[in-house]
Coordinates of C-alpha atoms and ligand atoms in Angstrom, one line a residue:
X1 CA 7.4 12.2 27.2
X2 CA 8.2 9.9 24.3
X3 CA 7.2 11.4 20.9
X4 CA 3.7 10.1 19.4
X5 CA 4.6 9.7 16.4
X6 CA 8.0 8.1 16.9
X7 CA 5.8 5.4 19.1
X8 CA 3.9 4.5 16.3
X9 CA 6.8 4.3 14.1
X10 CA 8.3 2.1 16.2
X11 CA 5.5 0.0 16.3
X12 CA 5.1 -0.7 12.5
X13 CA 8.9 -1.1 12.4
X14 CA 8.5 -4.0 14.6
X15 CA 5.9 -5.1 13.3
X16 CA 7.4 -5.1 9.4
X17 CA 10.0 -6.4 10.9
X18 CA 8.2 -9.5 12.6
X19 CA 6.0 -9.8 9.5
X20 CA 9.2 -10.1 6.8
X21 CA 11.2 -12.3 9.1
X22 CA 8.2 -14.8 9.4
X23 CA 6.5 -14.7 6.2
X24 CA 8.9 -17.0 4.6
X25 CA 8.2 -19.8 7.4
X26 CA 4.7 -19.3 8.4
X27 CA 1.7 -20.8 5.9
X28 CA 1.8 -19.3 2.4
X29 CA -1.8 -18.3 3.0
X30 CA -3.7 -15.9 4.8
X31 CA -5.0 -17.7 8.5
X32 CA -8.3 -16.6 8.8
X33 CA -11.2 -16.2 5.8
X34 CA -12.9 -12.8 4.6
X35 CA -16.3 -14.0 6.2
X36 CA -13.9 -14.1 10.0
X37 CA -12.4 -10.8 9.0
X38 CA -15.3 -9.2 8.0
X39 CA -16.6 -9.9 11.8
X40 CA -13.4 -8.9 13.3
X41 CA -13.1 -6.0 11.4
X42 CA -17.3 -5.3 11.7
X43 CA -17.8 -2.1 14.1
X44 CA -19.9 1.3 14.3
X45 CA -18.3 4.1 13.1
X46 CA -16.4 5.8 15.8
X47 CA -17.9 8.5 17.3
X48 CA -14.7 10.5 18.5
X49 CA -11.1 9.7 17.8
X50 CA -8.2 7.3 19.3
X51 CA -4.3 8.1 19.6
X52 CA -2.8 7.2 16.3
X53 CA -0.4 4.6 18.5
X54 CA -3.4 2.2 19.5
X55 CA -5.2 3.1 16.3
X56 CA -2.0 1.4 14.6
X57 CA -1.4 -1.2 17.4
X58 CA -5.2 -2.5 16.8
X59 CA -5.0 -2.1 12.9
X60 CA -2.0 -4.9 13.0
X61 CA -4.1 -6.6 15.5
X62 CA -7.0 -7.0 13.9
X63 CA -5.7 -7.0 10.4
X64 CA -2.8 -9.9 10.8
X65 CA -4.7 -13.0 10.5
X66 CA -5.9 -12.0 7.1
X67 CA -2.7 -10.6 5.8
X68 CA -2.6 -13.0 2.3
X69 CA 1.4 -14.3 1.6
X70 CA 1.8 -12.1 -1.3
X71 CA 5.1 -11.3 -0.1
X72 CA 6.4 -14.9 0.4
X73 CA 8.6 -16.9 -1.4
X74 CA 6.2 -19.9 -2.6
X75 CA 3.2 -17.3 -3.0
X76 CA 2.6 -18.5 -6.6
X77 CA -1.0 -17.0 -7.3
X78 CA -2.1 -14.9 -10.2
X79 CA 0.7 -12.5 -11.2
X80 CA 2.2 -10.8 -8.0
X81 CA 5.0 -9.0 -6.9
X82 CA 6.7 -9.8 -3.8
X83 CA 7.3 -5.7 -2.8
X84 CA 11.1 -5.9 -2.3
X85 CA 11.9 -3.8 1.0
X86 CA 13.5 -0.9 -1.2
X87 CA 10.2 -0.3 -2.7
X88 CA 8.5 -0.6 0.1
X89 CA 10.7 1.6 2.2
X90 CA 10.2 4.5 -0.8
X91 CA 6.7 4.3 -0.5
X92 CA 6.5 4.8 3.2
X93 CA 9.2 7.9 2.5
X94 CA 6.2 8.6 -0.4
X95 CA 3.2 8.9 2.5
X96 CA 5.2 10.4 5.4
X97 CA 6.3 13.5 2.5
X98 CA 2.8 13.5 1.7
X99 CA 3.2 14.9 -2.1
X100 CA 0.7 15.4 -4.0
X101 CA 2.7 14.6 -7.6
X102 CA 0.5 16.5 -10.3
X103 CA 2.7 19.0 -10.9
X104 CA 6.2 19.8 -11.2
X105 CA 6.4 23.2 -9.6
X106 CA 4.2 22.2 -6.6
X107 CA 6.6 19.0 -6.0
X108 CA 10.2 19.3 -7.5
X109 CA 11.3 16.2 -6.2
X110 CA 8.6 14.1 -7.1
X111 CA 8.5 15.2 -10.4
X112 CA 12.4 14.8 -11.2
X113 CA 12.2 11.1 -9.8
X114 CA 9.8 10.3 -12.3
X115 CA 11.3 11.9 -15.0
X116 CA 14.6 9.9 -14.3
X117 CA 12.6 6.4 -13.6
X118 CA 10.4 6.9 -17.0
X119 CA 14.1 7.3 -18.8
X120 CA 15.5 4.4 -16.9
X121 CA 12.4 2.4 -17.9
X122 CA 13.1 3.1 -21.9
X123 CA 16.0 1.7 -21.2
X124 CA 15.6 -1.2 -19.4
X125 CA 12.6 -2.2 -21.7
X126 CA 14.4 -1.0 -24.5
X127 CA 11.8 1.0 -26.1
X128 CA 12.1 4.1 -28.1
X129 CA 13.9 6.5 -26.3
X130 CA 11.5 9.8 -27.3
X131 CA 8.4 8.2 -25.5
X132 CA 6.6 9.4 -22.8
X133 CA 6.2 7.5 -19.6
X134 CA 3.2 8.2 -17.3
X135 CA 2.7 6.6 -14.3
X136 CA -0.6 5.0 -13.1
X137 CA -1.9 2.5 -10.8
X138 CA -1.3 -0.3 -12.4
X139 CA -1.5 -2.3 -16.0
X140 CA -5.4 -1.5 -16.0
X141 CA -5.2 2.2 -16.6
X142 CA -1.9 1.8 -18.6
X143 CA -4.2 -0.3 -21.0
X144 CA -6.5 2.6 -20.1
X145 CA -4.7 5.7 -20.8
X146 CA -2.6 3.8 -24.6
X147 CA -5.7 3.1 -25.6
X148 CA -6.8 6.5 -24.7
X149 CA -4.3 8.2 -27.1
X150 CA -4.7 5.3 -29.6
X151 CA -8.4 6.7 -29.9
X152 CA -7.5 10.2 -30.2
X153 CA -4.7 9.5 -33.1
X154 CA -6.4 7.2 -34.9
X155 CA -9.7 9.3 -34.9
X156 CA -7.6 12.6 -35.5
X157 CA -6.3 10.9 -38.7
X158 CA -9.8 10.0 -40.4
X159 CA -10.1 14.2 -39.2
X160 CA -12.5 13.7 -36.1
X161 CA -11.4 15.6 -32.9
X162 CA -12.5 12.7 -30.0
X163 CA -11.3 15.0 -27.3
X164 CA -13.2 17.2 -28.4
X165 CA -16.4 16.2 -30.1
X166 CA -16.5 12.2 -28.2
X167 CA -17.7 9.4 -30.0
X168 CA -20.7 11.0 -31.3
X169 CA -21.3 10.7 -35.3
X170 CA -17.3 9.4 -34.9
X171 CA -15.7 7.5 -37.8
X172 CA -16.1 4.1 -36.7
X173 CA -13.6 2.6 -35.0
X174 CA -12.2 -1.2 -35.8
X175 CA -10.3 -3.0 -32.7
X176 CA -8.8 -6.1 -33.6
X177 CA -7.3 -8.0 -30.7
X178 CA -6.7 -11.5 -29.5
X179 CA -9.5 -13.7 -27.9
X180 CA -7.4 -14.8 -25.0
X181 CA -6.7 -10.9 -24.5
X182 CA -6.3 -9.5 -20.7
X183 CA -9.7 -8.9 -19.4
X184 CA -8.5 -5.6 -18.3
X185 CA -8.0 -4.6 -21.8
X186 CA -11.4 -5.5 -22.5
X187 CA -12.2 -3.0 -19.6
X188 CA -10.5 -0.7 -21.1
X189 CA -12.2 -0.6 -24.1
X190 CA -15.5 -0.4 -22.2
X191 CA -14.2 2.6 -20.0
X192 CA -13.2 4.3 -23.8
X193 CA -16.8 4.2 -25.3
X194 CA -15.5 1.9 -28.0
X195 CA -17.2 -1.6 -26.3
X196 CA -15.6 -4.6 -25.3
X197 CA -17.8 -6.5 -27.5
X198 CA -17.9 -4.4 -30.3
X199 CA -14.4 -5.8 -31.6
X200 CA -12.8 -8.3 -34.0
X201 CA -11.4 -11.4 -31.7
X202 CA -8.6 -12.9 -33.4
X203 CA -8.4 -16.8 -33.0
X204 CA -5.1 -17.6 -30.5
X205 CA -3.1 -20.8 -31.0
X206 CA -2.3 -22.8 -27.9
X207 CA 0.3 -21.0 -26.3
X208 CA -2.7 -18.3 -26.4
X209 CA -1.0 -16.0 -29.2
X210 CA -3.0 -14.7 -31.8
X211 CA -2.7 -16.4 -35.3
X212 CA -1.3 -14.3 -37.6
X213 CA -3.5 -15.0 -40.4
X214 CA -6.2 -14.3 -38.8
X215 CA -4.8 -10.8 -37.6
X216 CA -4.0 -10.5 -41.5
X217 CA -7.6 -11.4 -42.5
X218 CA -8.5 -9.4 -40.1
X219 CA -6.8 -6.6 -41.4
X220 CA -8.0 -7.0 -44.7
X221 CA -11.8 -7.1 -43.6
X222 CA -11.6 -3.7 -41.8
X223 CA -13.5 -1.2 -43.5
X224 CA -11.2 2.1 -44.8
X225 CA -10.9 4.0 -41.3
X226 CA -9.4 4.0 -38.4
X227 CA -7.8 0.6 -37.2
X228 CA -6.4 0.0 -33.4
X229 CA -4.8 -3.4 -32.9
X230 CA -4.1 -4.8 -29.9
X231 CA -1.0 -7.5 -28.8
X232 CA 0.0 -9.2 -25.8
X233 CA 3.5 -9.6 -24.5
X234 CA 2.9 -12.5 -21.7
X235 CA -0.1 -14.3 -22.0
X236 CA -1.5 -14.7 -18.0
X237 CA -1.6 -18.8 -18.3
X238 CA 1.0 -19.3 -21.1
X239 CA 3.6 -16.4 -20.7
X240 CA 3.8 -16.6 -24.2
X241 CA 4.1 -13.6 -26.4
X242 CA 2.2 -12.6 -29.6
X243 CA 4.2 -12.8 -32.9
X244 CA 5.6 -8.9 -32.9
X245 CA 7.5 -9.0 -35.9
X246 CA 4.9 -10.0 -38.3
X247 CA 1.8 -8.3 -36.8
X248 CA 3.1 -4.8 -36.2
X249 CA 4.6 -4.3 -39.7
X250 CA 1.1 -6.0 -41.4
X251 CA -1.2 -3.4 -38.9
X252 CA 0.6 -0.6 -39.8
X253 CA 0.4 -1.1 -43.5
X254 CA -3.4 -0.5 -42.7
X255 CA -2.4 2.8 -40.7
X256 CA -3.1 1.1 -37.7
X257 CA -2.5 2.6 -34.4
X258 CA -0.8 -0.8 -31.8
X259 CA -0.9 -0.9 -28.7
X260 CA 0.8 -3.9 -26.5
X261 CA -0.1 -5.1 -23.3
X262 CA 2.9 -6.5 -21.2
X263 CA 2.2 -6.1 -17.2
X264 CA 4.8 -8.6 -16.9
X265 CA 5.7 -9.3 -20.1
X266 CA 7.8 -6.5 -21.3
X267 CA 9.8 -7.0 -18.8
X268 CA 11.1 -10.3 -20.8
X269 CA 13.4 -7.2 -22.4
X270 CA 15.7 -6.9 -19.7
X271 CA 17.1 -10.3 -20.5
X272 CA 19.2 -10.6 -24.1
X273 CA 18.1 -14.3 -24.1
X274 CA 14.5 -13.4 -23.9
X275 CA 14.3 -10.6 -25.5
X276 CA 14.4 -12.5 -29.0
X277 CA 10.6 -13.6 -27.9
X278 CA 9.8 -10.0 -27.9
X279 CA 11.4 -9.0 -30.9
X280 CA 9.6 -6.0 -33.2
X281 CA 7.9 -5.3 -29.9
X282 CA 9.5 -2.0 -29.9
X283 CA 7.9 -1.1 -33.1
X284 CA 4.6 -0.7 -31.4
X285 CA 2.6 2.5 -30.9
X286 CA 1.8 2.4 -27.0
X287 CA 2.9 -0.8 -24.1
X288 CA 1.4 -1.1 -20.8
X289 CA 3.5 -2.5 -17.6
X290 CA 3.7 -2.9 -14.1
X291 CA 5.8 -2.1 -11.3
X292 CA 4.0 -4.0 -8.7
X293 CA 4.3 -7.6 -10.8
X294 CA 8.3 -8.0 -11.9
X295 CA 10.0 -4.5 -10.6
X296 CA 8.7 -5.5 -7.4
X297 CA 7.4 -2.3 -6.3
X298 CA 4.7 -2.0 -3.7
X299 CA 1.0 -1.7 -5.2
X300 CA -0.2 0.7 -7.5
X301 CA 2.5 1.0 -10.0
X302 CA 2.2 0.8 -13.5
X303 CA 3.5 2.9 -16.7
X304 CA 1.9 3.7 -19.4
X305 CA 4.4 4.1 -22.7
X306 CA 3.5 6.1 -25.4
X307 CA 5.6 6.6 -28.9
X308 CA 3.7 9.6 -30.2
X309 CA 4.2 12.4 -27.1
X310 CA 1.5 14.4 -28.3
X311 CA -1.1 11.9 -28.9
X312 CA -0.6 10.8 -25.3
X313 CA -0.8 14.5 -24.4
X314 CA -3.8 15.5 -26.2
X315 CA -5.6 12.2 -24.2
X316 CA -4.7 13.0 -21.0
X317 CA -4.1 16.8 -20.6
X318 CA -6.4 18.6 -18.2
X319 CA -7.0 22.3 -19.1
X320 CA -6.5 24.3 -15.6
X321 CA -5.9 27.9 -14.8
X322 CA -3.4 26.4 -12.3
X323 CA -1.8 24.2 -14.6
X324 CA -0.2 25.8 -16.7
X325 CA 1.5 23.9 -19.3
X326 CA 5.4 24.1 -20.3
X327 CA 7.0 22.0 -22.9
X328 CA 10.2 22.2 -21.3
X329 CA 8.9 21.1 -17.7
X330 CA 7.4 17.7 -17.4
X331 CA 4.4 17.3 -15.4
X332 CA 3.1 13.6 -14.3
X333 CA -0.5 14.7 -14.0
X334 CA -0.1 15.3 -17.5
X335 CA 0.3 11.8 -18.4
X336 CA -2.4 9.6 -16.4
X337 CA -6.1 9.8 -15.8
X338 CA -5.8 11.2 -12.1
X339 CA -5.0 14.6 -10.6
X340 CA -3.8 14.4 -7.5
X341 CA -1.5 11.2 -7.0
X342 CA 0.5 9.5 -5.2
X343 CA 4.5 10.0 -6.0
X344 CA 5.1 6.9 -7.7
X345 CA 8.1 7.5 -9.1
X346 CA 10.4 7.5 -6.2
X347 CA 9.6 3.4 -5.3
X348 CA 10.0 3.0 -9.0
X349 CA 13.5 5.2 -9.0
X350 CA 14.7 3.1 -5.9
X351 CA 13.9 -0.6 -7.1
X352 CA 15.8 0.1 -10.6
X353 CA 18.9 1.6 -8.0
X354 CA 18.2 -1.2 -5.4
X355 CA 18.5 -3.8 -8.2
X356 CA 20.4 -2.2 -11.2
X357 CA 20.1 -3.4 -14.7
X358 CA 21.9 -6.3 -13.8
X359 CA 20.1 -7.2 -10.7
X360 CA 17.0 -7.0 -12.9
X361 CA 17.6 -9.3 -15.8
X362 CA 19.1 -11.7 -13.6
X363 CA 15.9 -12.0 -11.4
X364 CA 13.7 -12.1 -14.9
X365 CA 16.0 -15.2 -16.1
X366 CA 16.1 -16.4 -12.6
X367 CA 12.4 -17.1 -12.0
X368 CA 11.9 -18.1 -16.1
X369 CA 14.5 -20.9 -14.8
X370 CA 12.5 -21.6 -11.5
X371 CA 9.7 -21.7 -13.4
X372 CA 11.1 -24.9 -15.9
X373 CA 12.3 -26.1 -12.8
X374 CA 8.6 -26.6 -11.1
X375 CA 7.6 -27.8 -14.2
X376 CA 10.2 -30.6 -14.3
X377 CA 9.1 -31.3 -10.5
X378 CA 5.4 -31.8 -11.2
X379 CA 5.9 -33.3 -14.4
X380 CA 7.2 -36.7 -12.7
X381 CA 3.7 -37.4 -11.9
X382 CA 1.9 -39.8 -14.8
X383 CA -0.7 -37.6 -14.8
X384 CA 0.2 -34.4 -14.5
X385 CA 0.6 -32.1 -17.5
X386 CA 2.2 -28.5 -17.8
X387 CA -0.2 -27.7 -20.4
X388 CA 1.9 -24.4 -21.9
X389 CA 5.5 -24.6 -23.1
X390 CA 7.1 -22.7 -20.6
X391 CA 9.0 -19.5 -22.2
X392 CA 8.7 -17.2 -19.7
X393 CA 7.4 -18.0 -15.5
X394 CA 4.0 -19.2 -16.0
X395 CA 2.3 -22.5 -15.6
X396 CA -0.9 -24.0 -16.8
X397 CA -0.7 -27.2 -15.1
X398 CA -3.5 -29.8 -15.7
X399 CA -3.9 -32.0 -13.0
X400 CA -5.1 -35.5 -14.1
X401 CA -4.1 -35.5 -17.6
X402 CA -4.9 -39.3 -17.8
X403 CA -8.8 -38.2 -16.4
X404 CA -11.8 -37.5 -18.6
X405 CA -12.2 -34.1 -19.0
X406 CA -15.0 -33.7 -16.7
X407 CA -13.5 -35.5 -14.4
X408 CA -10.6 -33.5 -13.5
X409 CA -12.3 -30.3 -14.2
X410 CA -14.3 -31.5 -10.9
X411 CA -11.3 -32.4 -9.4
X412 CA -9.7 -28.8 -9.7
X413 CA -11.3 -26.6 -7.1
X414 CA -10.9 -29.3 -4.3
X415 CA -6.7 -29.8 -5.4
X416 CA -6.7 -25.9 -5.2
X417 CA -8.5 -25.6 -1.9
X418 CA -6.5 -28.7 -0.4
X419 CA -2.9 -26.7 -1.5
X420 CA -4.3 -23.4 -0.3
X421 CA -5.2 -24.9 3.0
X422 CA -1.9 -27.1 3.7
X423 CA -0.1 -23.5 3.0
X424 CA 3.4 -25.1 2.0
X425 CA 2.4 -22.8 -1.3
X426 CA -0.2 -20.8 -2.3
X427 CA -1.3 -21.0 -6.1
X428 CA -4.9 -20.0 -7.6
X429 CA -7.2 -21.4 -10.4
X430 CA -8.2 -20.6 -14.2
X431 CA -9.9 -22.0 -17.2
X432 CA -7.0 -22.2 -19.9
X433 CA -8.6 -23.3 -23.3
X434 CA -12.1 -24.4 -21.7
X435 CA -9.7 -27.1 -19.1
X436 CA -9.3 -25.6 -15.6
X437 CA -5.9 -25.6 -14.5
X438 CA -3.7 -24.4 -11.7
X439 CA -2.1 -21.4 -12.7
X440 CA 1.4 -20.7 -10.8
X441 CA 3.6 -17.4 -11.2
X442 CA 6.9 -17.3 -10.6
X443 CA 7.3 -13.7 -9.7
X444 CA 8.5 -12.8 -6.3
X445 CA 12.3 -11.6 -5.4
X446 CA 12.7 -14.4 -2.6
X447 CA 11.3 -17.4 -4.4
X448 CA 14.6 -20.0 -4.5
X449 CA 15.0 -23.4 -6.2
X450 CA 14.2 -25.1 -2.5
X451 CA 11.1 -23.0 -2.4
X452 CA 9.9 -24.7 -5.8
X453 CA 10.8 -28.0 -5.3
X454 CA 9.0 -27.7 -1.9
X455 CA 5.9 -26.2 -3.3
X456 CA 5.8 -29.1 -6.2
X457 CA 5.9 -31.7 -3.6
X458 CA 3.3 -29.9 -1.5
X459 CA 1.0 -29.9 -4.6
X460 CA 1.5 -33.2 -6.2
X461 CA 1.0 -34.6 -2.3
X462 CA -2.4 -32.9 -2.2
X463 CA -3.8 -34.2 -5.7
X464 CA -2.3 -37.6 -4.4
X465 CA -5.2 -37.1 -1.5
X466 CA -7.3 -35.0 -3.7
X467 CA -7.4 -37.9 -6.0
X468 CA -8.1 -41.1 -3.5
X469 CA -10.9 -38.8 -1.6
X470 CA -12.4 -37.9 -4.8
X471 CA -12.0 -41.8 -6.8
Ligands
PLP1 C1 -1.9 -8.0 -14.3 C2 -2.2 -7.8 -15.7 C3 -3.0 -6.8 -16.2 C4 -3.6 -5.8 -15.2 O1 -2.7 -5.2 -14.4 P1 -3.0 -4.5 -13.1 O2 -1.7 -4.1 -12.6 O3 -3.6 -5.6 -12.2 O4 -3.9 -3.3 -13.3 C5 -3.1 -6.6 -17.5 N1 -2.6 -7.5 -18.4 C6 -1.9 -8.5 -18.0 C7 -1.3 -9.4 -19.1 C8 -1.6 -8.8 -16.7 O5 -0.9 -9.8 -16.3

């Protein structure tokens, strides 16, 4: 009798295995639409079970033909990791051991991985040392849980216990952030109580950074109180970073608490010639990241980074009998909005060992160089135009420059379609500046200089047709 489950382990190993060796080859898109999915995958609930082998067999089966290219190397859409097979292989070690990593007594291992990754991350990001890490599921709650403990501190300050007492009869609070901000971080003001419209929108120049004057007028309109300000370090369409070195010093002078959002961004500090862009970044208050964008982890992997320990404490901390809290003994659940959680410390502990400090930096500067590269390529056409200045690995690329406005705004969502379905690349939409543009991320491990100059052609071959269908 063969073993269950090593027939179904078998199985997915086969299929990873046929998966990764194809992806790079087969269209950079998914082959079949949600609408045929959702009618494949459309059935009653079961009414008894199935043996976890032809479970498995039927869910790669049914699910193939709408497996999206994420992992492949011209996969250019929003910003998305490729999940490097160390990762990936640490999270499946993650499920079989089944850990529940709240708490560091109930999973030693877990806990200790973390502890070592969030150190490692300091380092690599080259932010203060002292600060606690926590991990979460991604950028979003990072946002989430920085602005969490920026709302307790600051509140604390003006002598209001939020943990406590909520936002009721609260001190007011004034946000002041950029108007091209992450939408997430407008969500996680929402989630906070403190409103995603109830907040001072700074004006952002081109490259989508804020305008430090207007962050210093804004400054100087808040009312006395409590003051959170919040930067970006890699704007989604530009890559461009806010002007650290001027804004932190001018916020705090107000006592304000800042928080930065860099999902990708912050990772721009692994690399000495980049790191310059980021510079007084590390005089912040809180940052949010990913794993699942530049480290390449599998999904669900952000950090949340927070200078002040016991602001970030005070947020987060559950009071449980079972609980029980110890300075001296680092618990994860401690740090995020969720109890019981995945161990996501031991993909992020084996992509910084799978890639090293070296092997980091040098896939950063790598794809910010692919990135000019594709530029260069689509930039031979008359009328295309990369509309940001590319300092980091993203693209806003307006396609029929030479067009009215109007015009090649109608022209946009047919190019994008026409590239998605020829499948030599995959790259996605956006409005950048009221002009929609094709946004392209350069972002996955296996992308190469062939797989750029094959995805430009593919694109500027499409708005060629694009272009005579739609004249
Ligand atoms: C991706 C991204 C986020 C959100 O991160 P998730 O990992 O999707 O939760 C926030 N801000 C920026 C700048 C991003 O690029």
């Amino acid at each position: 009798m063969t073993d269950p489950l090593k027939q179904t382990l078998d199985r997915i190993v086969a299929a990873t295995l046929s998966y990764r060796a194809g992806v790079a080859g087969a269209p950079q898109r998914a082959a079949m639409t949600y609408e045929e999915m959702r009618a494949r995958f459309a059935a009653p609930l079961p009414e008894h079970g199935a043996p976890t082998e032809a479970v498995i067999a039927e869910l790669i089966e049914q699910a193939s033909p709408g497996i999206a290219a994420m992992t492949g190397p011209r996969f250019f859409a929003w910003v998305i990791g490729a999940t490097h097979e160390a990762g990936m292989a640490a999270d499946w070690l993650t499920s079989a051991w089944g850990q529940n990593a709240g708490n560091q007594a109930a999973t030693p291992a877990a806990a200790a991985a973390e502890e070592t990754a969030a150190a490692w991350l300091l380092d690599l990001l080259d932010l203060p040392r002292g600060s606690s890490v926590g991990f979460v599921t991604g950028a979003t709650m990072a946002n989430f849980t920085g602005l969490a403990a920026a709302r307790g501190e600051v509140l604390a300050r003006a002598g209001w216990d939020a943990e406590g007492e909520g936002l009721f009869g609260a001190p007011p609070v004034t946000v002041i952030l950029g108007e091209e901000a992450h939408a997430t971080v407008f969500a996680a003001l929402k989630y906070l109580g403190l409103g995603d419209r109830r907040v001072t929108r700074v004006k952002t120049d081109r490259q989508g950074r804020m305008i430090v004057a207007d962050v210093e007028r804004a400054l100087a309109a808040a009312p006395e109180g409590p003051i959170i300000v919040i930067a970006q370090a890699g704007h989604l369409n530009t890559g461009a970073f806010d002007d650290f070195a001027a804004i932190i010093p001018r916020a705090k002078e107000r006592g304000a608490w800042v928080h930065v959002d860099g999902a990708f961004g912050l990772w721009a500090r692994t690399v000495p010639a980049l790191a310059e862009q980021a510079k007084g970044i590390d005089l912040a208050d809180s940052w949010a990241s990913d794993g699942h964008k530049w480290l390449q982890t599998p999904h669900d992997c952000g950090y949340v980074i927070v200078r002040d320990r016991r602001a970030h404490l005070r947020a987060m901390r559950m009071a449980t009998s079972y609980l029980p809290f110890d300075e001296s003994a680092r618990n994860p659940v401690d740090y995020v909005p969720e109890l019981s959680r995945r161990a996501r410390g031991f993909a992020t502990w084996a992509m910084v060992k799978a890639l090293g400090r070296a092997g980091i930096a040098a896939m950063v500067e790598r794809h910010c160089a692919l990135a000019r590269r594709f530029a260069e390529r689509l930039s031979v056409a008359p009328d295309v135009a990369v509309l940001n200045e590319v300092v980091l690995n993203q693209l806003a690329v307006r396609f029929g420059s030479n067009l009215p406005d109007a015009e090649a705004d109608r022209l946009a969502a047919p190019l994008i379609a026409r590239i998605q379905q020829d499948g030599e690349c995959f790259v996605g939409g956006a409005t950048h500046q009221g002009l929609q543009i094709v946004r392209v991320s350069v972002i996955g491990f296996p992308t190469t200089e062939a797989d750029i100059d094959r995805a430009a052609a593919a694109m500027l071959s499409a708005w060629e047709i694009v272009k005579q269908a739609g004249a």
